[in-house]
Short mmCIF file of C-alpha atoms in Angstrom, two decimals:
data_model
loop_
_atom_site.label_atom_id
_atom_site.label_comp_id
_atom_site.label_asym_id
_atom_site.label_seq_id
_atom_site.Cartn_x
_atom_site.Cartn_y
_atom_site.Cartn_z
CA MET A 1 -14.58 43.98 -25.94
CA ALA A 2 -17.40 43.47 -24.42
CA THR A 3 -17.66 40.72 -21.34
CA THR A 4 -20.51 37.97 -21.48
CA LEU A 5 -22.60 37.88 -18.06
CA LEU A 6 -23.30 34.85 -17.12
CA GLU A 7 -27.62 34.10 -16.43
CA PRO A 8 -28.31 34.03 -13.13
CA HIS A 9 -29.90 30.58 -13.21
CA LEU A 10 -25.94 29.88 -14.29
CA THR A 11 -23.65 30.94 -11.80
CA LEU A 12 -22.00 29.94 -8.33
CA ALA A 13 -20.93 31.80 -5.53
CA SER A 14 -18.73 30.89 -2.41
CA GLY A 15 -21.69 28.80 0.57
CA ASP A 16 -24.34 28.38 -1.78
CA ARG A 17 -26.39 25.06 -1.63
CA PHE A 18 -27.10 22.75 -4.48
CA SER A 19 -26.87 19.49 -5.51
CA ARG A 20 -24.20 17.03 -6.94
CA ALA A 21 -26.07 17.28 -10.35
CA GLU A 22 -27.28 20.90 -10.19
CA PHE A 23 -23.71 22.17 -9.20
CA GLU A 24 -22.14 19.83 -11.90
CA LYS A 25 -24.53 21.72 -14.06
CA ARG A 26 -23.93 25.79 -13.86
CA TYR A 27 -19.93 24.21 -12.99
CA ALA A 28 -20.47 23.72 -16.76
CA ALA A 29 -21.45 27.64 -17.21
CA MET A 30 -18.89 28.91 -15.35
CA PRO A 31 -15.32 29.97 -17.71
CA SER A 32 -12.67 28.10 -17.61
CA ASN A 33 -10.14 29.37 -15.31
CA VAL A 34 -12.80 29.20 -12.24
CA LYS A 35 -11.91 26.74 -9.78
CA CYS A 36 -14.65 25.42 -8.01
CA GLU A 37 -15.86 22.07 -5.09
CA LEU A 38 -19.19 21.39 -3.83
CA ILE A 39 -18.48 18.89 -0.44
CA ASP A 40 -21.29 18.66 1.72
CA GLY A 41 -23.08 20.28 -0.45
CA VAL A 42 -22.10 23.44 0.55
CA VAL A 43 -19.91 24.77 -2.69
CA TYR A 44 -16.17 26.42 -2.48
CA MET A 45 -14.80 28.70 -5.13
CA ALA A 46 -10.99 28.85 -4.81
CA SER A 47 -8.61 31.68 -4.69
CA PRO A 48 -5.57 32.21 -6.94
CA LEU A 49 -2.95 30.00 -6.53
CA ARG A 50 -0.22 31.62 -4.96
CA TYR A 51 3.60 30.08 -6.65
CA GLU A 52 5.54 29.86 -3.05
CA SER A 53 2.41 28.95 -0.97
CA HIS A 54 0.88 26.41 -4.31
CA GLY A 55 3.04 26.49 -6.99
CA LYS A 56 6.14 25.44 -6.17
CA PRO A 57 4.64 22.74 -3.44
CA HIS A 58 2.69 21.12 -5.96
CA GLY A 59 5.19 20.46 -7.76
CA LYS A 60 6.85 18.06 -5.49
CA ILE A 61 4.32 16.93 -4.25
CA MET A 62 3.33 15.62 -8.15
CA GLY A 63 7.19 14.70 -8.86
CA TRP A 64 7.25 12.66 -5.67
CA LEU A 65 4.44 10.30 -6.92
CA LEU A 66 4.90 11.04 -10.86
CA VAL A 67 8.40 8.63 -9.83
CA TYR A 68 6.40 6.44 -8.42
CA ALA A 69 3.89 5.63 -10.76
CA ALA A 70 6.07 5.38 -12.91
CA ALA A 71 7.22 2.52 -11.46
CA THR A 72 4.28 0.52 -10.27
CA LEU A 73 2.23 -1.29 -12.49
CA GLY A 74 -1.72 -0.66 -11.75
CA VAL A 75 -0.77 1.79 -10.26
CA GLU A 76 -2.12 5.75 -11.42
CA LEU A 77 -1.60 8.98 -10.83
CA ALA A 78 -3.02 12.67 -11.45
CA ASP A 79 -2.93 16.28 -11.05
CA ASN A 80 -6.44 18.99 -10.16
CA ALA A 81 -9.11 15.86 -11.39
CA THR A 82 -12.62 16.26 -10.31
CA VAL A 83 -13.66 13.67 -8.53
CA ARG A 84 -17.62 12.66 -8.00
CA PHE A 85 -17.88 11.12 -4.29
CA ASP A 86 -21.64 10.59 -3.33
CA LEU A 87 -24.41 12.91 -3.94
CA ASP A 88 -23.62 16.14 -1.79
CA SER A 89 -19.36 16.11 -2.65
CA GLU A 90 -17.39 17.09 -5.98
CA THR A 91 -13.83 17.61 -5.14
CA GLN A 92 -10.15 18.78 -7.76
CA PRO A 93 -8.04 17.02 -4.54
CA ASP A 94 -4.39 18.64 -5.58
CA ALA A 95 -2.97 15.25 -6.57
CA LEU A 96 -4.61 11.94 -6.19
CA LEU A 97 -3.12 7.97 -6.43
CA ARG A 98 -5.22 5.05 -7.12
CA LEU A 99 -5.51 1.52 -8.13
CA LEU A 100 -6.28 0.17 -11.57
CA PRO A 101 -10.09 -1.53 -10.34
CA ALA A 102 -8.50 -4.75 -11.81
CA VAL A 103 -5.74 -4.88 -9.60
CA GLY A 104 -9.03 -3.88 -7.01
CA GLY A 105 -8.86 -0.67 -7.04
CA GLN A 106 -11.83 1.69 -5.59
CA SER A 107 -12.77 4.41 -8.05
CA ARG A 108 -13.75 4.13 -11.44
CA ILE A 109 -12.93 6.45 -14.87
CA SER A 110 -17.01 7.63 -15.70
CA ALA A 111 -18.05 7.73 -19.50
CA ASP A 112 -18.33 11.40 -19.05
CA ASP A 113 -14.29 10.92 -17.61
CA TYR A 114 -14.91 11.67 -15.03
CA VAL A 115 -13.63 9.40 -11.40
CA GLU A 116 -15.75 8.02 -9.09
CA GLY A 117 -15.21 6.99 -5.64
CA ALA A 118 -12.55 7.05 -3.63
CA PRO A 119 -9.15 7.08 -4.42
CA GLU A 120 -6.69 5.42 -1.96
CA LEU A 121 -4.68 8.51 -1.78
CA ILE A 122 -5.64 11.96 -1.78
CA ALA A 123 -3.00 15.04 -1.62
CA GLU A 124 -3.83 18.25 -0.94
CA ILE A 125 -1.59 21.52 -0.36
CA ALA A 126 -3.62 23.62 2.51
CA SER A 127 -2.13 27.39 3.66
CA SER A 128 -2.86 26.31 7.09
CA SER A 129 -4.72 24.23 10.22
CA ALA A 130 -7.44 26.42 9.29
CA SER A 131 -7.71 25.21 5.83
CA TYR A 132 -11.31 23.24 4.97
CA ASP A 133 -8.96 21.23 3.65
CA LEU A 134 -8.15 20.08 7.29
CA HIS A 135 -11.16 19.85 8.53
CA ASP A 136 -14.57 20.27 5.65
CA LYS A 137 -12.36 18.46 3.17
CA GLN A 138 -11.59 15.39 5.22
CA ARG A 139 -14.98 14.50 6.78
CA VAL A 140 -16.24 13.94 3.12
CA TYR A 141 -13.12 11.63 2.29
CA ARG A 142 -12.72 10.34 5.68
CA ARG A 143 -16.63 8.83 5.15
CA ASN A 144 -16.08 8.45 0.60
CA GLY A 145 -13.36 5.87 2.06
CA VAL A 146 -10.09 7.67 0.69
CA GLN A 147 -7.59 5.03 2.70
CA GLU A 148 -4.70 7.65 2.84
CA TYR A 149 -4.56 11.79 3.08
CA LEU A 150 -1.69 14.01 3.01
CA VAL A 151 -1.95 17.64 3.86
CA TRP A 152 1.02 20.25 3.62
CA ARG A 153 -0.26 23.23 5.75
CA VAL A 154 2.80 25.25 4.08
CA TYR A 155 2.53 27.92 5.73
CA ASP A 156 2.30 26.55 9.10
CA ASN A 157 6.38 24.42 6.96
CA ALA A 158 4.22 20.98 8.10
CA LEU A 159 3.06 17.86 6.86
CA ASP A 160 -0.47 16.09 8.00
CA TRP A 161 -0.88 12.26 6.75
CA PHE A 162 -2.86 10.16 7.59
CA GLU A 163 -4.49 6.72 7.26
CA LEU A 164 -8.29 5.42 7.55
CA GLN A 165 -8.22 3.08 10.13
CA GLU A 166 -11.74 2.28 11.79
CA GLY A 167 -13.62 5.07 10.41
CA ARG A 168 -11.34 7.20 11.63
CA TYR A 169 -8.60 9.19 10.33
CA ILE A 170 -5.10 8.03 12.29
CA ALA A 171 -1.96 10.27 12.01
CA LEU A 172 0.82 8.67 10.70
CA GLN A 173 4.28 9.54 12.75
CA PRO A 174 7.29 9.71 10.95
CA ASP A 175 9.86 6.94 12.19
CA GLU A 176 13.34 7.52 13.21
CA VAL A 177 14.53 9.14 11.28
CA GLY A 178 12.41 11.60 9.97
CA VAL A 179 10.86 9.10 7.20
CA ILE A 180 6.48 7.87 6.73
CA GLU A 181 5.67 4.88 4.97
CA SER A 182 2.46 4.20 2.93
CA ARG A 183 0.22 1.67 3.82
CA ARG A 184 -1.93 1.17 0.89
CA PHE A 185 1.20 1.73 -1.13
CA PRO A 186 4.40 -0.59 -0.33
CA GLY A 187 7.56 1.94 -1.20
CA LEU A 188 6.17 5.38 -0.99
CA ARG A 189 8.33 7.07 1.39
CA LEU A 190 8.68 10.71 2.89
CA ASN A 191 11.18 12.15 4.41
CA VAL A 192 9.25 14.49 5.75
CA SER A 193 11.69 16.87 6.44
CA ALA A 194 13.13 17.12 4.09
CA LEU A 195 10.59 17.56 2.23
CA LEU A 196 9.47 20.60 4.01
CA ASN A 197 12.96 21.91 3.52
CA ASP A 198 13.65 21.85 -0.15
CA ARG A 199 15.76 19.06 -0.37
CA MET A 200 14.47 16.89 -3.35
CA SER A 201 17.35 15.12 -3.51
CA GLU A 202 16.79 13.48 -0.58
CA VAL A 203 13.09 12.65 -0.98
CA LEU A 204 13.82 11.61 -4.25
CA ALA A 205 16.91 8.89 -2.77
CA GLU A 206 14.90 7.94 0.25
CA LEU A 207 11.19 7.14 -2.69
CA GLN A 208 14.30 5.34 -4.75
CA ARG A 209 15.55 3.05 -1.56
CA GLY A 210 11.70 2.70 -0.97
CA MET A 211 10.72 1.41 -4.60
CA ASP A 212 14.45 -0.72 -4.11
CA SER A 213 12.69 -2.90 -0.92
CA VAL A 214 10.61 -6.02 -0.42
CA GLU A 215 7.82 -4.56 -0.39
CA HIS A 216 8.04 -3.09 -3.10
CA ALA A 217 8.64 -6.41 -5.30
CA VAL A 218 5.85 -7.80 -3.75
CA PHE A 219 3.72 -5.54 -4.34
CA VAL A 220 3.97 -4.77 -8.00
CA GLU A 221 4.05 -8.97 -8.16
CA GLU A 222 0.58 -9.22 -6.54
CA LEU A 223 -0.85 -6.49 -9.26
CA THR A 224 1.20 -7.59 -11.69
CA LYS A 225 -1.09 -11.26 -10.93
CA THR A 226 -3.90 -9.82 -10.80
CA GLN A 227 -4.08 -7.89 -14.69
#
């Protein structure tokens, strides 16, 4: 079978520098199995995703967030959706949680079906603290107002949860029982140790306690009133 070669003016490679408009034109011409991101005008090409270091942890994060979104009217979850941030940055977060515009969300869906603006929460699966998720990409998310940012560093067996405070990301620390709770999404609780040690029943049990809380009930009632 003959291989179809892309025209040189439609290719992308790591390290290329383009505007977002040019990046989108070239990305649209790339094979469908290629994942690229534009961060501060620089192209990043994703490597093939391995099962243990990405597929499994990604599935766990998605399952945790899906349960929360299903119980919280006005909140939407998306997997690997393209997000247009500014004229130099366009990424595909592993997971995002957003409030609908009708309830005060800061992102919207464009006419051509992309997310525009910053989702309230983004989660990424990264290899280690050296990953660009904790450096270049984090800088884009902070600048554009992503309110909470989770990075699961698989090889480090660690999870970072940042909250945007006065223009800076501050790392949230687990409480005395090892749980972190979202500041933006009341009831979204994570037993960090259970997640890192593959005890998903404990992760979901802690999440259920969060969704049974008064704080979550009040949040859902507020969202309902604004729709």
